[in-house]
PDB file of C-alpha atoms in Angstrom:
ATOM      1  CA  MET I1361     -26.605 -21.415   7.089  1.00 94.00           C
ATOM      2  CA  LYS I1362     -25.338 -18.879   4.559  1.00 93.00           C
ATOM      3  CA  GLN I1363     -27.251 -15.869   3.153  1.00 91.00           C
ATOM      4  CA  ASP I1364     -27.151 -14.524  -0.393  1.00 91.00           C
ATOM      5  CA  TRP I1365     -26.003 -10.915  -0.648  1.00 90.00           C
ATOM      6  CA  LYS I1366     -25.778  -8.657  -3.662  1.00 90.00           C
ATOM      7  CA  PRO I1367     -22.441  -8.927  -5.501  1.00 89.00           C
ATOM      8  CA  GLY I1368     -19.739  -6.935  -3.767  1.00 85.00           C
ATOM      9  CA  THR I1369     -16.055  -6.719  -2.979  1.00 82.00           C
ATOM     10  CA  MET I1370     -15.732  -8.782   0.171  1.00 84.00           C
ATOM     11  CA  ILE I1371     -12.167 -10.054  -0.107  1.00 86.00           C
ATOM     12  CA  TYR I1372     -10.651  -9.013   3.223  1.00 90.00           C
ATOM     13  CA  PRO I1373      -8.316  -8.267   4.916  1.00 92.00           C
ATOM     14  CA  LEU I1374      -6.397  -6.026   2.545  1.00 93.00           C
ATOM     15  CA  PRO I1375      -3.318  -3.947   3.233  1.00 94.00           C
ATOM     16  CA  ALA I1376      -4.126  -0.304   3.989  1.00 96.00           C
ATOM     17  CA  VAL I1377      -1.382   1.519   2.099  1.00 97.00           C
ATOM     18  CA  LEU I1378      -0.410   5.091   1.429  1.00 98.00           C
ATOM     19  CA  VAL I1379       0.311   5.652  -2.244  1.00 98.00           C
ATOM     20  CA  SER I1380       2.639   8.575  -2.831  1.00 98.00           C
ATOM     21  CA  CYS I1381       2.904  10.391  -6.133  1.00 98.00           C
ATOM     22  CA  GLY I1382       4.205  13.545  -7.790  1.00 97.00           C
ATOM     23  CA  SER I1383       7.629  14.547  -8.997  1.00 96.00           C
ATOM     24  CA  THR I1384       8.201  17.849  -7.181  1.00 96.00           C
ATOM     25  CA  PRO I1385       7.511  18.863  -3.569  1.00 95.00           C
ATOM     26  CA  GLU I1386       4.717  21.173  -4.767  1.00 95.00           C
ATOM     27  CA  GLU I1387       3.001  18.236  -6.485  1.00 96.00           C
ATOM     28  CA  TYR I1388       3.645  15.515  -3.871  1.00 97.00           C
ATOM     29  CA  ASN I1389       0.481  13.838  -2.637  1.00 97.00           C
ATOM     30  CA  LEU I1390      -0.669  10.834  -0.629  1.00 98.00           C
ATOM     31  CA  LEU I1391      -3.678   8.643  -1.284  1.00 97.00           C
ATOM     32  CA  THR I1392      -4.976   5.879   0.969  1.00 97.00           C
ATOM     33  CA  VAL I1393      -5.672   2.695  -0.990  1.00 95.00           C
ATOM     34  CA  ALA I1394      -6.884  -0.732   0.059  1.00 93.00           C
ATOM     35  CA  TRP I1395      -7.543  -1.978  -3.477  1.00 94.00           C
ATOM     36  CA  THR I1396      -3.952  -3.052  -4.085  1.00 96.00           C
ATOM     37  CA  GLY I1397      -2.032  -6.261  -4.495  1.00 96.00           C
ATOM     38  CA  THR I1398       0.459  -8.484  -6.255  1.00 96.00           C
ATOM     39  CA  LEU I1399      -0.087  -9.497  -9.877  1.00 96.00           C
ATOM     40  CA  CYS I1400       3.090 -11.339 -10.814  1.00 96.00           C
ATOM     41  CA  THR I1401       6.363 -12.482  -9.258  1.00 96.00           C
ATOM     42  CA  ASN I1402       8.547 -12.583 -12.347  1.00 97.00           C
ATOM     43  CA  PRO I1403       8.563  -9.865 -13.522  1.00 97.00           C
ATOM     44  CA  PRO I1404       7.459  -8.293 -10.240  1.00 98.00           C
ATOM     45  CA  MET I1405       4.163  -6.461 -10.823  1.00 98.00           C
ATOM     46  CA  CYS I1406       1.443  -5.013  -8.640  1.00 97.00           C
ATOM     47  CA  TYR I1407      -1.618  -2.826  -8.982  1.00 98.00           C
ATOM     48  CA  ILE I1408      -3.632  -0.084  -7.358  1.00 98.00           C
ATOM     49  CA  ALA I1409      -7.242   0.777  -8.177  1.00 97.00           C
ATOM     50  CA  VAL I1410      -8.090   4.491  -8.011  1.00 98.00           C
ATOM     51  CA  ARG I1411     -11.271   6.467  -8.664  1.00 97.00           C
ATOM     52  CA  PRO I1412     -10.731   8.959 -11.521  1.00 97.00           C
ATOM     53  CA  GLU I1413     -12.143  11.825  -9.420  1.00 96.00           C
ATOM     54  CA  ARG I1414      -9.372  11.472  -6.813  1.00 96.00           C
ATOM     55  CA  HIS I1415      -6.728  14.223  -6.879  1.00 96.00           C
ATOM     56  CA  SER I1416      -3.888  11.671  -7.066  1.00 97.00           C
ATOM     57  CA  TYR I1417      -5.424   9.994 -10.116  1.00 98.00           C
ATOM     58  CA  GLY I1418      -4.370  12.799 -12.461  1.00 97.00           C
ATOM     59  CA  ILE I1419      -0.884  12.973 -10.961  1.00 98.00           C
ATOM     60  CA  ILE I1420      -0.327   9.223 -11.339  1.00 98.00           C
ATOM     61  CA  ARG I1421      -1.743   9.188 -14.874  1.00 97.00           C
ATOM     62  CA  ARG I1422       0.490  12.118 -15.897  1.00 97.00           C
ATOM     63  CA  ARG I1423       3.701  10.899 -14.203  1.00 97.00           C
ATOM     64  CA  MET I1424       3.072   7.156 -14.767  1.00 98.00           C
ATOM     65  CA  GLU I1425       4.728   6.204 -11.466  1.00 98.00           C
ATOM     66  CA  PHE I1426       3.894   5.931  -7.778  1.00 98.00           C
ATOM     67  CA  VAL I1427       5.096   4.368  -4.538  1.00 98.00           C
ATOM     68  CA  ILE I1428       3.113   1.880  -2.437  1.00 98.00           C
ATOM     69  CA  ASN I1429       4.046   2.600   1.193  1.00 98.00           C
ATOM     70  CA  LEU I1430       2.961  -0.106   3.634  1.00 97.00           C
ATOM     71  CA  THR I1431       1.477   1.315   6.810  1.00 97.00           C
ATOM     72  CA  THR I1432       1.609   0.368  10.477  1.00 96.00           C
ATOM     73  CA  ARG I1433      -0.524   0.592  13.593  1.00 95.00           C
ATOM     74  CA  ASP I1434       1.380   3.799  14.470  1.00 96.00           C
ATOM     75  CA  MET I1435       0.433   5.252  11.083  1.00 97.00           C
ATOM     76  CA  ALA I1436      -3.292   4.414  11.385  1.00 96.00           C
ATOM     77  CA  ARG I1437      -4.541   7.971  11.967  1.00 97.00           C
ATOM     78  CA  ALA I1438      -2.498   9.357   9.061  1.00 97.00           C
ATOM     79  CA  THR I1439      -3.621   6.495   6.821  1.00 97.00           C
ATOM     80  CA  ASP I1440      -7.290   7.147   7.523  1.00 97.00           C
ATOM     81  CA  TRP I1441      -6.952  10.947   7.320  1.00 97.00           C
ATOM     82  CA  CYS I1442      -5.195  10.797   3.935  1.00 97.00           C
ATOM     83  CA  GLY I1443      -8.103   8.723   2.637  1.00 95.00           C
ATOM     84  CA  VAL I1444     -10.812  11.210   3.596  1.00 95.00           C
ATOM     85  CA  ARG I1445      -9.051  14.512   2.815  1.00 95.00           C
ATOM     86  CA  SER I1446      -8.124  15.742  -0.655  1.00 94.00           C
ATOM     87  CA  GLY I1447      -4.682  16.793  -1.783  1.00 94.00           C
ATOM     88  CA  ARG I1448      -6.454  19.634  -3.597  1.00 95.00           C
ATOM     89  CA  ASP I1449      -7.082  21.178  -0.167  1.00 96.00           C
ATOM     90  CA  TYR I1450      -4.200  19.944   2.003  1.00 95.00           C
ATOM     91  CA  ASN I1451      -0.502  19.150   1.927  1.00 97.00           C
ATOM     92  CA  LYS I1452      -0.988  15.691   3.400  1.00 97.00           C
ATOM     93  CA  PHE I1453       2.686  15.143   4.261  1.00 98.00           C
ATOM     94  CA  GLU I1454       2.725  18.342   6.342  1.00 97.00           C
ATOM     95  CA  GLU I1455      -0.720  17.861   7.894  1.00 96.00           C
ATOM     96  CA  MET I1456       0.103  14.348   9.103  1.00 97.00           C
ATOM     97  CA  GLY I1457       3.753  14.955  10.028  1.00 98.00           C
ATOM     98  CA  LEU I1458       4.961  12.433   7.452  1.00 98.00           C
ATOM     99  CA  THR I1459       8.352  12.761   5.807  1.00 98.00           C
ATOM    100  CA  PRO I1460       8.695  12.611   2.010  1.00 98.00           C
ATOM    101  CA  GLY I1461      11.845  10.679   1.158  1.00 98.00           C
ATOM    102  CA  ARG I1462      13.862  10.205  -1.986  1.00 97.00           C
ATOM    103  CA  CYS I1463      13.283   7.087  -4.047  1.00 97.00           C
ATOM    104  CA  THR I1464      16.069   5.261  -5.845  1.00 97.00           C
ATOM    105  CA  VAL I1465      14.380   4.826  -9.244  1.00 98.00           C
ATOM    106  CA  VAL I1466      11.144   6.840  -9.507  1.00 98.00           C
ATOM    107  CA  SER I1467      10.686  10.570  -8.939  1.00 97.00           C
ATOM    108  CA  ALA I1468       7.672  10.147  -6.641  1.00 98.00           C
ATOM    109  CA  PRO I1469       8.471  10.467  -2.931  1.00 98.00           C
ATOM    110  CA  LEU I1470       8.369   7.602  -0.464  1.00 98.00           C
ATOM    111  CA  VAL I1471       7.059   7.872   3.092  1.00 98.00           C
ATOM    112  CA  GLU I1472      10.042   7.658   5.465  1.00 98.00           C
ATOM    113  CA  GLU I1473       7.834   6.366   8.305  1.00 98.00           C
ATOM    114  CA  SER I1474       6.753   3.352   6.220  1.00 98.00           C
ATOM    115  CA  PRO I1475       8.524   0.038   6.895  1.00 97.00           C
ATOM    116  CA  LEU I1476       8.453  -0.943   3.210  1.00 97.00           C
ATOM    117  CA  CYS I1477       8.170   1.249   0.110  1.00 98.00           C
ATOM    118  CA  ILE I1478       7.530  -0.258  -3.313  1.00 98.00           C
ATOM    119  CA  GLU I1479       8.576   1.941  -6.235  1.00 98.00           C
ATOM    120  CA  CYS I1480       6.301   1.376  -9.234  1.00 98.00           C
ATOM    121  CA  ARG I1481       6.204   2.398 -12.878  1.00 98.00           C
ATOM    122  CA  VAL I1482       2.785   2.200 -14.583  1.00 98.00           C
ATOM    123  CA  LYS I1483       2.642  -0.295 -17.438  1.00 98.00           C
ATOM    124  CA  GLU I1484      -1.063  -0.180 -18.263  1.00 98.00           C
ATOM    125  CA  ILE I1485      -4.273   1.532 -17.127  1.00 98.00           C
ATOM    126  CA  LEU I1486      -7.580  -0.327 -17.366  1.00 98.00           C
ATOM    127  CA  SER I1487     -10.920   1.459 -16.914  1.00 97.00           C
ATOM    128  CA  LEU I1488     -13.119  -0.911 -14.934  1.00 96.00           C
ATOM    129  CA  GLY I1489     -16.094   1.156 -13.726  1.00 95.00           C
ATOM    130  CA  SER I1490     -15.889   3.065 -10.457  1.00 96.00           C
ATOM    131  CA  HIS I1491     -12.097   2.586 -10.401  1.00 97.00           C
ATOM    132  CA  ASP I1492      -9.288   2.470 -12.932  1.00 98.00           C
ATOM    133  CA  LEU I1493      -6.640  -0.190 -12.455  1.00 98.00           C
ATOM    134  CA  PHE I1494      -3.020   0.963 -12.608  1.00 98.00           C
ATOM    135  CA  ILE I1495      -0.930  -2.110 -13.451  1.00 98.00           C
ATOM    136  CA  ALA I1496       2.694  -1.414 -12.604  1.00 98.00           C
ATOM    137  CA  ASP I1497       6.153  -2.908 -12.773  1.00 98.00           C
ATOM    138  CA  VAL I1498       7.944  -2.930  -9.430  1.00 98.00           C
ATOM    139  CA  VAL I1499      11.226  -1.158 -10.183  1.00 98.00           C
ATOM    140  CA  ASN I1500      12.666  -1.024  -6.655  1.00 98.00           C
ATOM    141  CA  VAL I1501      11.810  -1.853  -3.040  1.00 97.00           C
ATOM    142  CA  ARG I1502      13.078   0.171  -0.067  1.00 97.00           C
ATOM    143  CA  ALA I1503      13.055  -1.680   3.280  1.00 95.00           C
ATOM    144  CA  ASP I1504      13.586  -0.022   6.660  1.00 95.00           C
ATOM    145  CA  ASP I1505      16.568  -1.753   8.272  1.00 93.00           C
ATOM    146  CA  ARG I1506      14.905  -1.456  11.709  1.00 93.00           C
ATOM    147  CA  TYR I1507      12.901  -4.520  10.667  1.00 93.00           C
ATOM    148  CA  LEU I1508      15.828  -6.665   9.549  1.00 90.00           C
ATOM    149  CA  ASP I1509      16.406  -9.623  11.839  1.00 87.00           C
ATOM    150  CA  PRO I1510      20.094  -9.369  12.847  1.00 87.00           C
ATOM    151  CA  ALA I1511      20.367 -13.135  13.295  1.00 88.00           C
ATOM    152  CA  THR I1512      18.956 -14.164   9.920  1.00 88.00           C
ATOM    153  CA  GLY I1513      19.150 -10.975   7.836  1.00 86.00           C
ATOM    154  CA  LYS I1514      15.493 -11.531   6.888  1.00 91.00           C
ATOM    155  CA  PHE I1515      12.988  -8.706   6.761  1.00 91.00           C
ATOM    156  CA  ASP I1516      10.434  -9.042   9.579  1.00 91.00           C
ATOM    157  CA  LEU I1517       7.487  -6.946   8.401  1.00 91.00           C
ATOM    158  CA  ALA I1518       5.207  -8.411  11.086  1.00 90.00           C
ATOM    159  CA  SER I1519       7.261  -6.688  13.800  1.00 90.00           C
ATOM    160  CA  SER I1520       6.241  -3.304  12.318  1.00 93.00           C
ATOM    161  CA  HIS I1521       2.570  -4.064  13.159  1.00 94.00           C
ATOM    162  CA  PRO I1522       1.178  -3.740   9.601  1.00 95.00           C
ATOM    163  CA  LEU I1523      -2.188  -2.070   9.209  1.00 95.00           C
ATOM    164  CA  VAL I1524      -4.952  -3.931   7.361  1.00 94.00           C
ATOM    165  CA  TYR I1525      -8.402  -2.897   6.202  1.00 94.00           C
ATOM    166  CA  VAL I1526     -11.470  -5.091   6.765  1.00 93.00           C
ATOM    167  CA  HIS I1527     -14.839  -3.893   5.428  1.00 89.00           C
ATOM    168  CA  GLY I1528     -14.600  -0.288   6.637  1.00 90.00           C
ATOM    169  CA  ASN I1529     -12.345  -0.877   9.663  1.00 93.00           C
ATOM    170  CA  TYR I1530      -8.601  -0.907  10.365  1.00 95.00           C
ATOM    171  CA  TYR I1531      -6.781  -3.653  12.285  1.00 94.00           C
ATOM    172  CA  ASP I1532      -3.253  -4.767  12.972  1.00 91.00           C
ATOM    173  CA  LEU I1533      -2.154  -8.370  12.530  1.00 84.00           C
ATOM    174  CA  GLY I1534      -2.949 -11.018  15.107  1.00 81.00           C
ATOM    175  CA  ALA I1535      -0.804 -13.850  16.459  1.00 82.00           C
ATOM    176  CA  HIS I1536       1.624 -15.769  14.247  1.00 80.00           C
ATOM    177  CA  ILE I1537       0.126 -19.136  13.245  1.00 83.00           C
ATOM    178  CA  GLY I1538       2.762 -20.722  11.030  1.00 86.00           C
ATOM    179  CA  LYS I1539       5.029 -20.179   8.030  1.00 85.00           C
ATOM    180  CA  PHE I1540       4.281 -21.093   4.440  1.00 85.00           C
ATOM    181  CA  GLY I1541       4.357 -24.881   4.111  1.00 89.00           C
ATOM    182  CA  TRP I1542       4.166 -25.629   7.848  1.00 85.00           C
ATOM    183  CA  SER I1543       1.122 -27.865   7.339  1.00 87.00           C
ATOM    184  CA  VAL I1544       3.134 -30.415   5.354  1.00 89.00           C
ATOM    185  CA  GLU I1545       6.540 -30.094   7.006  1.00 87.00           C
ATOM    186  CA  LYS I1546       8.133 -33.278   8.227  1.00 81.00           C
ATOM    187  CA  LYS I1547       8.806 -33.292  11.931  1.00 77.00           C
ATOM    188  CA  LYS I1548      12.435 -33.462  12.953  1.00 74.00           C
ATOM    189  CA  LYS I1549      13.425 -36.587  14.840  1.00 71.00           C
ATOM    190  CA  SER I1550      14.808 -35.984  18.301  1.00 66.00           C
TER     191      SER I1550
END
């Protein structure tokens, strides 16, 4: 039997990402975000939803760019800490021992410890209520070559142990179940 609950945001799991912003080392900041995702493949677009009172909000709105840095099990403490501490009070890169790296296209820093960094340029900002939605064009992706499969050349993000957020808790991924389309694949004859 199912129960009725008040309307809420119960779409989980979500990636727990560190969003980096700022254009100079003095302005660099990190913000933990779980309200993020893909909007379009062609052109590649994604979004982040940020509360206007967050320190990073003003930086992103002023610079109109940011980087979505995927996080890992090893980055869990830093990911949580950056979500509960303000960049007004702390240099989050220094406090968490994270390394700001140079992006290829945007001036915001990337997080060197992240397996995948998505450089974004804001296209539109929508005020929705508690959060504003930053809709962005993906202008570049930086992938850590430690996660490239030498046999296939494919990027194996799962081997980095990605961190996900589920209703107030962090988890890493579980066991591999199948690839896209496996349910309808024809079996090879022996």
